[in-house]
mmCIF file of C-alpha atoms in Angstrom:
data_model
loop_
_atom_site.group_PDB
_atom_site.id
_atom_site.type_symbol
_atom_site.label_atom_id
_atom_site.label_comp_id
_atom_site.label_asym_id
_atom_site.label_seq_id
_atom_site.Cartn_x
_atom_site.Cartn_y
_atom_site.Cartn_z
ATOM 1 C CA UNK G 1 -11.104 -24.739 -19.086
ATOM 2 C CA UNK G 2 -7.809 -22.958 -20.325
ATOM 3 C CA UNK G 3 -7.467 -21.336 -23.556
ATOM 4 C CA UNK G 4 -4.287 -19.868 -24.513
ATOM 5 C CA UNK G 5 -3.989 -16.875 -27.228
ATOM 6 C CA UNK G 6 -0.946 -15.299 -28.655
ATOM 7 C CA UNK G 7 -0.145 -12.043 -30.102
ATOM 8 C CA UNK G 8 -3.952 -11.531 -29.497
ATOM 9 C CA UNK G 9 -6.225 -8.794 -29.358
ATOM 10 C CA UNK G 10 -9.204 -7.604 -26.470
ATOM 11 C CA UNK G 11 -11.602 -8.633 -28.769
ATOM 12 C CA UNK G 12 -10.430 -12.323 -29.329
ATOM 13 C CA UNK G 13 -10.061 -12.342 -25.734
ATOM 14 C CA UNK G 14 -13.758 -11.493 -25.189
ATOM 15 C CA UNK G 15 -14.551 -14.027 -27.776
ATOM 16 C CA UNK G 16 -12.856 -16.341 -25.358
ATOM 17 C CA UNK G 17 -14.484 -16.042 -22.820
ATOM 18 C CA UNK G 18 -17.617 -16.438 -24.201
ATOM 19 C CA UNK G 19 -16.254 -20.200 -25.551
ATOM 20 C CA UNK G 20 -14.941 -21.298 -22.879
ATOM 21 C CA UNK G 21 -17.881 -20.277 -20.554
ATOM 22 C CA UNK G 22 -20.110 -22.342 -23.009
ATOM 23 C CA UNK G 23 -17.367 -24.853 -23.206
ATOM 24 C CA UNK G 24 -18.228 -24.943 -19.292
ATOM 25 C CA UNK G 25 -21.987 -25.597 -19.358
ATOM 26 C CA UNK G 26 -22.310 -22.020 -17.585
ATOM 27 C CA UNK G 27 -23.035 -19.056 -20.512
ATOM 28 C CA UNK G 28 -24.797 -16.296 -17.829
ATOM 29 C CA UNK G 29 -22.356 -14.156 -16.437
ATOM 30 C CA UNK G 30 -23.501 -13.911 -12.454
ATOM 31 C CA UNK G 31 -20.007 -11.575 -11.528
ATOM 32 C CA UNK G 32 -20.160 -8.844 -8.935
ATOM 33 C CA UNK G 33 -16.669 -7.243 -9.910
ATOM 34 C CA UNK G 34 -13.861 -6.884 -12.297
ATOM 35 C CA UNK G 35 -10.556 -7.017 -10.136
ATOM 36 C CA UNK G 36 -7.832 -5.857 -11.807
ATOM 37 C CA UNK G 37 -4.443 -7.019 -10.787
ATOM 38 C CA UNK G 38 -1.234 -5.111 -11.423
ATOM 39 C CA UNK G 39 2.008 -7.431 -10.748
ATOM 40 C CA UNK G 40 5.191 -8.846 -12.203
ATOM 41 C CA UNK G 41 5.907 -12.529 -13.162
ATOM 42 C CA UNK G 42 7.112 -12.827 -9.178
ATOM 43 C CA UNK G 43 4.321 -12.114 -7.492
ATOM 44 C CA UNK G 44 1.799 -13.109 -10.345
ATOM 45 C CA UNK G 45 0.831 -16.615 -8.736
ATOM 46 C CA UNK G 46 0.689 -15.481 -4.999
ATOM 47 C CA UNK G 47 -1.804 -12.680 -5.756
ATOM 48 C CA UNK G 48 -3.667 -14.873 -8.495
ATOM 49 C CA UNK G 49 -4.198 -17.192 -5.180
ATOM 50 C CA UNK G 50 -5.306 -14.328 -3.077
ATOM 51 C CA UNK G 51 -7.345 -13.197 -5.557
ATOM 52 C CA UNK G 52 -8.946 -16.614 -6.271
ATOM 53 C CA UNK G 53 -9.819 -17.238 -2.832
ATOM 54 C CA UNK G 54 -11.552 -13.951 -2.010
ATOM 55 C CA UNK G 55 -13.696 -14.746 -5.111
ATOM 56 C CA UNK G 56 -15.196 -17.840 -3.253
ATOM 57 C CA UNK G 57 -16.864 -14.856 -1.557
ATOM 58 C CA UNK G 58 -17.489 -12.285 -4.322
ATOM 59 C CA UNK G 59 -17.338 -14.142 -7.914
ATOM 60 C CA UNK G 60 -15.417 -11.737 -9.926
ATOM 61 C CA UNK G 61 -13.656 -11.548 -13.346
ATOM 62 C CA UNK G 62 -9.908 -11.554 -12.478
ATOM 63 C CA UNK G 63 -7.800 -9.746 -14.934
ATOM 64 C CA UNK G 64 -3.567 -9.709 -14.291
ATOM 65 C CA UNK G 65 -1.847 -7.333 -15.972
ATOM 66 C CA UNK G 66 1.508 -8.811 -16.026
ATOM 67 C CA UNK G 67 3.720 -6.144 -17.489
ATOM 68 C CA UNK G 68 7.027 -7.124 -19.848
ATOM 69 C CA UNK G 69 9.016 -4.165 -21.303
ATOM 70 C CA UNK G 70 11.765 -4.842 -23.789
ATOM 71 C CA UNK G 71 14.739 -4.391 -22.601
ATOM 72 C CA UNK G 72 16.658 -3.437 -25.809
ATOM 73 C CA UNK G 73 15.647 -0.611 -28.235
ATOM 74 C CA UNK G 74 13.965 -2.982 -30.898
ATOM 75 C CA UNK G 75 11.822 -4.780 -28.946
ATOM 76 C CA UNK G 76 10.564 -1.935 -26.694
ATOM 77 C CA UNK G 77 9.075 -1.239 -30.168
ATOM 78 C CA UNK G 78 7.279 -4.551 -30.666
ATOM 79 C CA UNK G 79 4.447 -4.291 -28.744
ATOM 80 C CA UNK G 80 2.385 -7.657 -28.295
ATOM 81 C CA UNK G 81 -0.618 -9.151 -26.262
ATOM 82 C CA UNK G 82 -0.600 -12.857 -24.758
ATOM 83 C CA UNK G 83 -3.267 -14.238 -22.554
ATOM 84 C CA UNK G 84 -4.620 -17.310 -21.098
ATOM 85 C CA UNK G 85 -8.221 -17.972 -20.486
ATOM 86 C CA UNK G 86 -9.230 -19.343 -17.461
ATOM 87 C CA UNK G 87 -12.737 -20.458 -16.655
ATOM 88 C CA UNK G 88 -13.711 -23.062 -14.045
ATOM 89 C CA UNK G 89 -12.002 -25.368 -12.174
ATOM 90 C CA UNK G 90 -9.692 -22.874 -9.515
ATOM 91 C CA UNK G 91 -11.961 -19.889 -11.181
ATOM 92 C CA UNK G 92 -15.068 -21.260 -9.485
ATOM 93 C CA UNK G 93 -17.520 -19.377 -10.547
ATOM 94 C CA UNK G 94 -15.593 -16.498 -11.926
ATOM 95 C CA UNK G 95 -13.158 -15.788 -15.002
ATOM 96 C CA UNK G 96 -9.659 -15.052 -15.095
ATOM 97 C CA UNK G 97 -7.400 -13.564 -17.236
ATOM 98 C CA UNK G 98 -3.878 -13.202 -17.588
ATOM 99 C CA UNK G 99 -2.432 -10.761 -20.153
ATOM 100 C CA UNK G 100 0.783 -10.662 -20.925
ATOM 101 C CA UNK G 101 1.743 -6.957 -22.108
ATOM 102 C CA UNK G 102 5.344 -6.384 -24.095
ATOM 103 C CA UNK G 103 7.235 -3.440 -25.293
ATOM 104 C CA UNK G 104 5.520 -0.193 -25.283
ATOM 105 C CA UNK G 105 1.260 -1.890 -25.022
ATOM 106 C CA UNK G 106 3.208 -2.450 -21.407
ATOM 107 C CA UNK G 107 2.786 1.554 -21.106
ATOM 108 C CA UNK G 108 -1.037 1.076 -22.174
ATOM 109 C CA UNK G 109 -2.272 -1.304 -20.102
ATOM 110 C CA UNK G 110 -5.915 0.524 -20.126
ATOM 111 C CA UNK G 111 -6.167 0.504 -23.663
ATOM 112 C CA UNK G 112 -6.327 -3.617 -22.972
ATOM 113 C CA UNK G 113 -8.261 -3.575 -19.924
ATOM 114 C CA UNK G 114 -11.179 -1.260 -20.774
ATOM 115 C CA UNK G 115 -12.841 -3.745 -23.289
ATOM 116 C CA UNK G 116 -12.633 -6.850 -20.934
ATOM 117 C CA UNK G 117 -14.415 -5.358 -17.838
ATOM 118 C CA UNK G 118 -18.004 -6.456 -17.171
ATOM 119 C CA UNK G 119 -20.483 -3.929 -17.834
ATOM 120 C CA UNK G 120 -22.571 -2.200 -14.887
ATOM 121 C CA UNK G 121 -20.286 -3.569 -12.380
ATOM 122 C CA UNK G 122 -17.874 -1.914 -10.119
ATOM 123 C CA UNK G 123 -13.877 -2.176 -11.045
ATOM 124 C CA UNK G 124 -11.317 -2.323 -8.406
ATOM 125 C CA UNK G 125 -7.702 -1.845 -9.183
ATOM 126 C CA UNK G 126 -4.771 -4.067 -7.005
ATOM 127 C CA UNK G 127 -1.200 -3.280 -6.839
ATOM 128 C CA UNK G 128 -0.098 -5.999 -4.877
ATOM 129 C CA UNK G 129 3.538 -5.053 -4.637
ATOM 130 C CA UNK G 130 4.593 -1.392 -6.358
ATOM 131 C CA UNK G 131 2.072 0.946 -6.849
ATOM 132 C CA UNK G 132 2.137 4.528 -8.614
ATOM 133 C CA UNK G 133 2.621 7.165 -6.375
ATOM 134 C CA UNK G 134 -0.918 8.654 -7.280
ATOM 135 C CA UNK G 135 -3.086 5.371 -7.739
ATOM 136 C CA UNK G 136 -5.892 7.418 -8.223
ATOM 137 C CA UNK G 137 -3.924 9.379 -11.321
ATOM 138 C CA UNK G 138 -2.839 6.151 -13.011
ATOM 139 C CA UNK G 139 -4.838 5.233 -16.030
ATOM 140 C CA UNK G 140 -5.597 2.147 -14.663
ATOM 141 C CA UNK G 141 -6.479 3.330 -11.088
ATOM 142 C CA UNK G 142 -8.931 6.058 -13.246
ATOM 143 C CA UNK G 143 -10.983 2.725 -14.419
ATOM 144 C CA UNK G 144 -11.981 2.138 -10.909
ATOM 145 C CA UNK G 145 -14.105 2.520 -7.951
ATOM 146 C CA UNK G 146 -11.489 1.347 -5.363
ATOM 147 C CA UNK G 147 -7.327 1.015 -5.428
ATOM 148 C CA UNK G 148 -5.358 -1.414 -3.139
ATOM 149 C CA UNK G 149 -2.294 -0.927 -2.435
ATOM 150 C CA UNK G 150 -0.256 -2.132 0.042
ATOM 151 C CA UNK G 151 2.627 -0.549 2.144
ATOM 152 C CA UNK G 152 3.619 -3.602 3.793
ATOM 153 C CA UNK G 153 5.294 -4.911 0.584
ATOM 154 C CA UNK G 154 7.579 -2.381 -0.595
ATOM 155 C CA UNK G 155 11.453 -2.057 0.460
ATOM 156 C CA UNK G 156 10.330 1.464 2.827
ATOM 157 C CA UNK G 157 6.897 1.135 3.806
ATOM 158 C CA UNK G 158 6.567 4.443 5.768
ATOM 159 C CA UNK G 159 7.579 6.322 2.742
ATOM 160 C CA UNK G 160 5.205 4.732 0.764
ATOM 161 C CA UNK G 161 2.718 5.004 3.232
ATOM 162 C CA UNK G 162 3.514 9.218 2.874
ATOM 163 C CA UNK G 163 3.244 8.805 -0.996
ATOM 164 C CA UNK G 164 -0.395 7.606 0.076
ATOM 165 C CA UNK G 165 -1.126 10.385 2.047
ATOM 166 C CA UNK G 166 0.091 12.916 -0.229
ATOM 167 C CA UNK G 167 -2.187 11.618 -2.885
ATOM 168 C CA UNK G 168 -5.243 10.372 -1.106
ATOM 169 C CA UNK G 169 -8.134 10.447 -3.046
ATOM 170 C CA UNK G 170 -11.557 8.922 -2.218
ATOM 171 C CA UNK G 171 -11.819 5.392 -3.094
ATOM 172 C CA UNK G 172 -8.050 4.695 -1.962
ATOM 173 C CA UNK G 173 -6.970 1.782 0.467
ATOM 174 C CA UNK G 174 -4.164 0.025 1.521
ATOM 175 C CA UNK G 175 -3.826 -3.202 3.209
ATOM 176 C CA UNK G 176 -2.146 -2.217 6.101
ATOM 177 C CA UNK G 177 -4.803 -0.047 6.877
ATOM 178 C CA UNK G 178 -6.895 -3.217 6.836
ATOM 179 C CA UNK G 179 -4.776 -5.585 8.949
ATOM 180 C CA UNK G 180 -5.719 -3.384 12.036
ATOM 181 C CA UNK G 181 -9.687 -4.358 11.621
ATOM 182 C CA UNK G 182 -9.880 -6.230 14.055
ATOM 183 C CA UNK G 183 -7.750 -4.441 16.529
ATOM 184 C CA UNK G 184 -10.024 -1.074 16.355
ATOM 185 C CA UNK G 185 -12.903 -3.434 16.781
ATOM 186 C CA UNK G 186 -11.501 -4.756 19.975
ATOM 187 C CA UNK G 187 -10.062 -1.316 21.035
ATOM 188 C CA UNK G 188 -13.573 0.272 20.344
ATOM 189 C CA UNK G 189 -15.083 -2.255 22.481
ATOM 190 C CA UNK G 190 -12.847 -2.176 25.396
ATOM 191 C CA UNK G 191 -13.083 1.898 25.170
ATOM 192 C CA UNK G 192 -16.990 1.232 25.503
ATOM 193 C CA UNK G 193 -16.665 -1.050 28.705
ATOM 194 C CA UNK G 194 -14.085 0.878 30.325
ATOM 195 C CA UNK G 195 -15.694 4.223 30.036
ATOM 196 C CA UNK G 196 -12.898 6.198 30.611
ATOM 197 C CA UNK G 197 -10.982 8.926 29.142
ATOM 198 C CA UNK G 198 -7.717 8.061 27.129
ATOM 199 C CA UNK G 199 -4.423 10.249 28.207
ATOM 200 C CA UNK G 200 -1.805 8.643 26.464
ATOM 201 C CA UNK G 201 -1.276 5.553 23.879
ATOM 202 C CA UNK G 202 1.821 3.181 23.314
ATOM 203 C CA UNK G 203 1.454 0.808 19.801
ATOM 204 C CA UNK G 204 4.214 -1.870 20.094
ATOM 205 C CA UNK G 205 5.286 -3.243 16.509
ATOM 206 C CA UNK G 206 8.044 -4.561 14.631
ATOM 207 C CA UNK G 207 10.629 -1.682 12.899
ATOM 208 C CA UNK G 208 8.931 0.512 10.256
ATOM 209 C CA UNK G 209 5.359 -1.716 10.664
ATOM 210 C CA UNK G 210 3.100 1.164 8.116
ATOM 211 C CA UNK G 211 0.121 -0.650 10.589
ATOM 212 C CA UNK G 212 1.207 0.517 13.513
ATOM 213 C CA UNK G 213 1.659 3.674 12.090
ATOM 214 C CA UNK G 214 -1.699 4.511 10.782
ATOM 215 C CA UNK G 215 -2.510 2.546 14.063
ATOM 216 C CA UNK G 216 -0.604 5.615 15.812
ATOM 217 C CA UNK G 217 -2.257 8.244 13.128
ATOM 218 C CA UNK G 218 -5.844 6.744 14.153
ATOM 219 C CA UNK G 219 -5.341 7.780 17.749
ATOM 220 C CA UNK G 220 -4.492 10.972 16.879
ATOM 221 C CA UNK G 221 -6.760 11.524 15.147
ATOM 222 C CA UNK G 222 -9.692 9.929 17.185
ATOM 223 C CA UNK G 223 -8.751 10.425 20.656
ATOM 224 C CA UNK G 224 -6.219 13.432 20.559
ATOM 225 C CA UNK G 225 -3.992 12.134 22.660
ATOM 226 C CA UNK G 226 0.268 11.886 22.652
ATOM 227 C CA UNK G 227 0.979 8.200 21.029
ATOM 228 C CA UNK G 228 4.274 6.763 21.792
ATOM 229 C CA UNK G 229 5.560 3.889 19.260
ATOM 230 C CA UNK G 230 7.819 1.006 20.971
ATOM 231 C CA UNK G 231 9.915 -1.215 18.600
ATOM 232 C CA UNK G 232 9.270 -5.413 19.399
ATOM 233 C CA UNK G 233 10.522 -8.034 17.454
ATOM 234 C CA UNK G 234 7.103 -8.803 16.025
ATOM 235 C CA UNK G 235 5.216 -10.037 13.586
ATOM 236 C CA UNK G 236 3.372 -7.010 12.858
ATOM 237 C CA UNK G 237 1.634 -4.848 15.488
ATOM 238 C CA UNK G 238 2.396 -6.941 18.751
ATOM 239 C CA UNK G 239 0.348 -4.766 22.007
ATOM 240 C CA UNK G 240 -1.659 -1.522 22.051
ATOM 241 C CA UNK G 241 -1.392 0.458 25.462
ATOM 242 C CA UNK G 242 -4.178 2.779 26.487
ATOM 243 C CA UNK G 243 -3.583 4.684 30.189
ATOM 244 C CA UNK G 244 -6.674 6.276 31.481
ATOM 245 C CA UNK G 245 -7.007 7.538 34.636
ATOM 246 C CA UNK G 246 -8.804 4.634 36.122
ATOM 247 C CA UNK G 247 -5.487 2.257 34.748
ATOM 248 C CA UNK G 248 -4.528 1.164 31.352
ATOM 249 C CA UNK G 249 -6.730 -0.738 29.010
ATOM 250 C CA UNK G 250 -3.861 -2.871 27.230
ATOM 251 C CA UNK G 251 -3.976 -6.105 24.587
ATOM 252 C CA UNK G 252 -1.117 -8.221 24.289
ATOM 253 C CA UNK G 253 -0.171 -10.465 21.030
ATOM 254 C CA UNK G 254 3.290 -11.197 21.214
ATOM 255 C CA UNK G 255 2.941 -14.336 19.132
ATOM 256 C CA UNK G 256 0.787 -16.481 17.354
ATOM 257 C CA UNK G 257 -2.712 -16.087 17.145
ATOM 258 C CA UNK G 258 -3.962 -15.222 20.495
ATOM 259 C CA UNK G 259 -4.044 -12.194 22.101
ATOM 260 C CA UNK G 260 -4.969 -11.372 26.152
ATOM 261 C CA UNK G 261 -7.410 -8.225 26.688
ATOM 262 C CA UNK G 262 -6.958 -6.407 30.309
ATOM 263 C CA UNK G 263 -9.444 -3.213 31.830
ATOM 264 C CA UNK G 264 -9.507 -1.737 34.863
ATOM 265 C CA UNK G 265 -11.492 -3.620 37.238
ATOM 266 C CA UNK G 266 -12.203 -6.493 35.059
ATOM 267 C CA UNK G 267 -10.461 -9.767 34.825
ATOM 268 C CA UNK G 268 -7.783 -10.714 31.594
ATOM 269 C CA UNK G 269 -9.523 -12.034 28.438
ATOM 270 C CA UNK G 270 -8.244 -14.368 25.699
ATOM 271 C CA UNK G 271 -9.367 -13.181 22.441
ATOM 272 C CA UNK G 272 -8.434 -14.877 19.356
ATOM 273 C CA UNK G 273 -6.183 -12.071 17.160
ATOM 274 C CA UNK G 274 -4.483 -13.898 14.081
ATOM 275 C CA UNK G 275 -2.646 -12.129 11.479
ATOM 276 C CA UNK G 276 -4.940 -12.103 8.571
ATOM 277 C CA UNK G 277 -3.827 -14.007 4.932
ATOM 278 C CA UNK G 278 -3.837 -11.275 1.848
ATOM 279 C CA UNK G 279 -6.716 -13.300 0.263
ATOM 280 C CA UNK G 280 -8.709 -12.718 3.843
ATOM 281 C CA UNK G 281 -7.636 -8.816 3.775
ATOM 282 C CA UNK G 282 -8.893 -8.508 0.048
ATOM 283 C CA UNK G 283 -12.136 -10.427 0.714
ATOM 284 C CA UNK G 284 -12.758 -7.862 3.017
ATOM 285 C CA UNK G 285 -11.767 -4.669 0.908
ATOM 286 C CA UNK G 286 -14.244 -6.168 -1.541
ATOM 287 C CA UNK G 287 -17.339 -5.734 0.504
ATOM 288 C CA UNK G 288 -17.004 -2.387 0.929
ATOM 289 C CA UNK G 289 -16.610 0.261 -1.731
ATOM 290 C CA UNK G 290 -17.179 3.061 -0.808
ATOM 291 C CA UNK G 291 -14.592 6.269 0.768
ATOM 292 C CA UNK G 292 -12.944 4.883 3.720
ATOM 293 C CA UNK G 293 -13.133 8.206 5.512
ATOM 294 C CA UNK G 294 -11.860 6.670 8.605
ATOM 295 C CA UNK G 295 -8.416 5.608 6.628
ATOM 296 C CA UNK G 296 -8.780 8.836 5.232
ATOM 297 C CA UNK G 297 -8.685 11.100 8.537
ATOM 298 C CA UNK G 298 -6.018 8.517 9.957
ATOM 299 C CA UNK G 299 -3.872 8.676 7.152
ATOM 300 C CA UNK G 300 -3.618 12.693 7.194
ATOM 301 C CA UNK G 301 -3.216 12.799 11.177
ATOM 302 C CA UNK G 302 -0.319 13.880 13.016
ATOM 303 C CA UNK G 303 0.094 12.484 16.047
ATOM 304 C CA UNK G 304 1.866 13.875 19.459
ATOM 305 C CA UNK G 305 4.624 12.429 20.600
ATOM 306 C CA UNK G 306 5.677 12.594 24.303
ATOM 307 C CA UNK G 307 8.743 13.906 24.834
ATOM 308 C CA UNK G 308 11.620 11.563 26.059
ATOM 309 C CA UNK G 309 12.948 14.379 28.167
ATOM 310 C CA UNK G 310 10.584 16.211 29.836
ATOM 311 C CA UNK G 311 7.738 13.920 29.507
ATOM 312 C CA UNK G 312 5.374 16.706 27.883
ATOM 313 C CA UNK G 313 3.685 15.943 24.886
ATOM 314 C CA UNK G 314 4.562 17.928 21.557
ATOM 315 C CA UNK G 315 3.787 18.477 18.036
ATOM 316 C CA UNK G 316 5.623 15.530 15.616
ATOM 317 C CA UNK G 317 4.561 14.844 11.779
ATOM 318 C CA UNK G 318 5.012 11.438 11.626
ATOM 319 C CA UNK G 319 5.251 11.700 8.195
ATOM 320 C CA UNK G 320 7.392 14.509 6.864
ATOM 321 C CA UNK G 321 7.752 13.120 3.584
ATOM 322 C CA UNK G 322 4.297 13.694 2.952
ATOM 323 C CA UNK G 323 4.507 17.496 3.420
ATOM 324 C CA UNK G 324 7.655 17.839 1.628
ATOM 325 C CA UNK G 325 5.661 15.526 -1.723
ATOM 326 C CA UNK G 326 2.702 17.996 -1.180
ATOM 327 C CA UNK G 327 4.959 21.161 -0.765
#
C-alpha cells in the first residue's frame, strides 16, 4: 500500500503508517531497525533497492531523506515536507518512507526524522554517496548507533577515506572497509595453514581503490610489515601478495568471481571471491553494531613502504591529509 502526503507533517506521517499497516492486515510492528537513508533524487532508487533487499534479512523501517534546497532566495524560505508511504508489497515486512525536505526543513532533517523512528530499537544512519566530513557530528549521524558511509562513491575516495580517519568515532563504517570481508577471512586462514611469518605484502588494485588501501592500513597494522601497493586494471582489489620465508602465500582475482589461493607446499585452490552487491555489503553492516575496532586500528595505521631504491623499508603516511585535517 502507497499513501502519498503533501506539505505534511511527522505526525500525519506516523498516522500513516499506522493506516496503511491496518490497511495491510498486519497492525504489530515486528522491526529490528530504523535505517535512515541520506541521498539525492539520483541515487534515491538504487539505495532504496539496496536497502529493500537487506531488509529481507533484517525487517526495518526505511526512512530516505531526500534533500531539495531552493535554489532562489524565496523559496529557500519556504520550507515544506512531502512523503510517500510505503507498506507491503517491495517493503515486505518492513515500512518505508520517503520524505521529501525543501528550502531551509532541508537543513533540519532531524527535526523530521526523530518522531518517525521506532522506539527501543537501534538507528543506523546511510550516506550512500556524500557524507559529512564528521558523520558522527552530523545531527543525523548523532540519532544513531552506526554510520555508513562509503568511500568508493565519491569523485576522490582516498581523501575521503582521510576525512574518515580524521573523524573516527566509535560506531563509524564504511563500505569499503566491508568489501574486503571476505578477503581477511581467506588471508586469516591461509596465515593459519601456512604458519609462517609475514616479511613483506603487495595489494594489487585498480587506481585510488580506498579497499585496497585500508587493505594496505590492515597489514600495517596487524602484521607490521612494509606493504607495497601495485596499480591493475581491476575491478576493485585484484591479488594480495604475502612473502614469508618459506615462499609467498598469494590469491589471485583478476576477473570475475573466482579467485585461485597458493601456500607453500600446498597445491593451488579455487575459491569463489565475487565482488559483493551494496544491498549484500549493507545486510552485513546490519548484523553487527557494535565499534568495529578492527576498521578502527586499520583506518589510523600507517603503513611502511619499501623503498624503490634501496629496497629498505621506511616510514610513509599513507594518508597525509588526515594529519593535516587533524593538525
Amino acid at each position: 500500500m502507497s499513501i502519498e502526503l503533501t506539505g505534511t507533517t511527522s505526525s500525519r506521517i506516523n498516522a500513516a503508517l499506522v493506516e496503511a499497516r491496518r490497511a495491510a492486515g498486519s497492525p504489530a510492528v515486528g522491526m529490528v531497525l530504523t535505517l535512515v537513508i541520506v541521498t539525492d533524487e539520483e541515487n534515491a532508487h538504487d539505495s532504496l533497492k539496496a536497502a529493500r533487499d537487506a531488509a529481507r534479512e533484517h525487517p526495518s523501517r526505511i526512512l530516505v531523506i531526500i534533500r531539495r534546497p531552493g535554489r532562489g532566495a524565496a523559496r529557500r524560505t519556504e520550507s515544506r515536507l512531502d512523503a510517500e508511504v510505503r507498506v507491503g508489497g517491495d517493503s515486505g515486512n518492513g515500512e518505508t518512507v520517503l520524505l521529501r525536505l525543501r528550502g531551509e526543513l532541508a537543513d533540519h532533517a532531524d527535526s523530521v526524522v526523530l518522531p518517525l523512528l521506532l522506539p527501543d530499537a537501534p538507528v543506523v544512519v546511510w550516506w550512500p554517496v556524500e557524507a559529512p566530513a564528521d558523520p558522527a557530528g552530523d545531527r543525523l549521524g548523532a540519532l544513531a548507533q552506526r554510520r555508513i558511509t562509503d568511500s568508493y562513491a565519491v569523485e576522490e575516495p582516498l581523501k575521503a577515506l582521510a576525512a574518515r580517519a580524521a573523524s573516527y568515532a566509535p560506531g563509524d563504517t564504511d563500505l569499503a572497509w566491508t568489501r574486503l570481508t571476505p578477503w581477511r577471512s581467506m588471508l586469516a586462514a591461509a596465515l593459519d595453514q601456512a604458519r609462517a611469518d609475514v616479511v613483506s605484502a603487495v595489494v594489487e588494485s585498480e587506481a585510488e581503490n580506498p579497499s585496497a588501501e585500508l587493505l594496505a592500513r590492515w597489514f600495517a597494522a596487524r602484521l607490521g610489515v612494509p606493504v607495497e601497493q601495485v596499480v591493475t586494471d581491476g575491478p576493485v582489489v585484484t591479488a594480495v601478495r604475502l612473502r614469508t620465508a618459506g615462499g609467498e602465500i598469494h590469491i589471485d582475482r583478476p576477473e570475475g568471481a573466482v579467485a585461485s589461493l597458493a601456500i607453500p607446499g600446498q597445491p593451488t585452490r579455487t575459491l569463489a571471491l565475487k565482488v559483493r552487491s551494496t544491498a549484500e555489503l549493507i545486510a552485513e553492516e546490519l548484523r553487527r553494531l557494535d565499534p568495529d575496532e578492527a576498521y578502527a586500528a586499520a583506518l589510523r595505521a600507517t603503513v611502511r613502504a619499501p623503498s624503490a631504491a634501496t629496497g629498505v623499508a621506511v616510514e610513509q603516511e599513507v594518508a597525509p591529509a588526515a594529519a593535516e585535517a587533524a593538525g
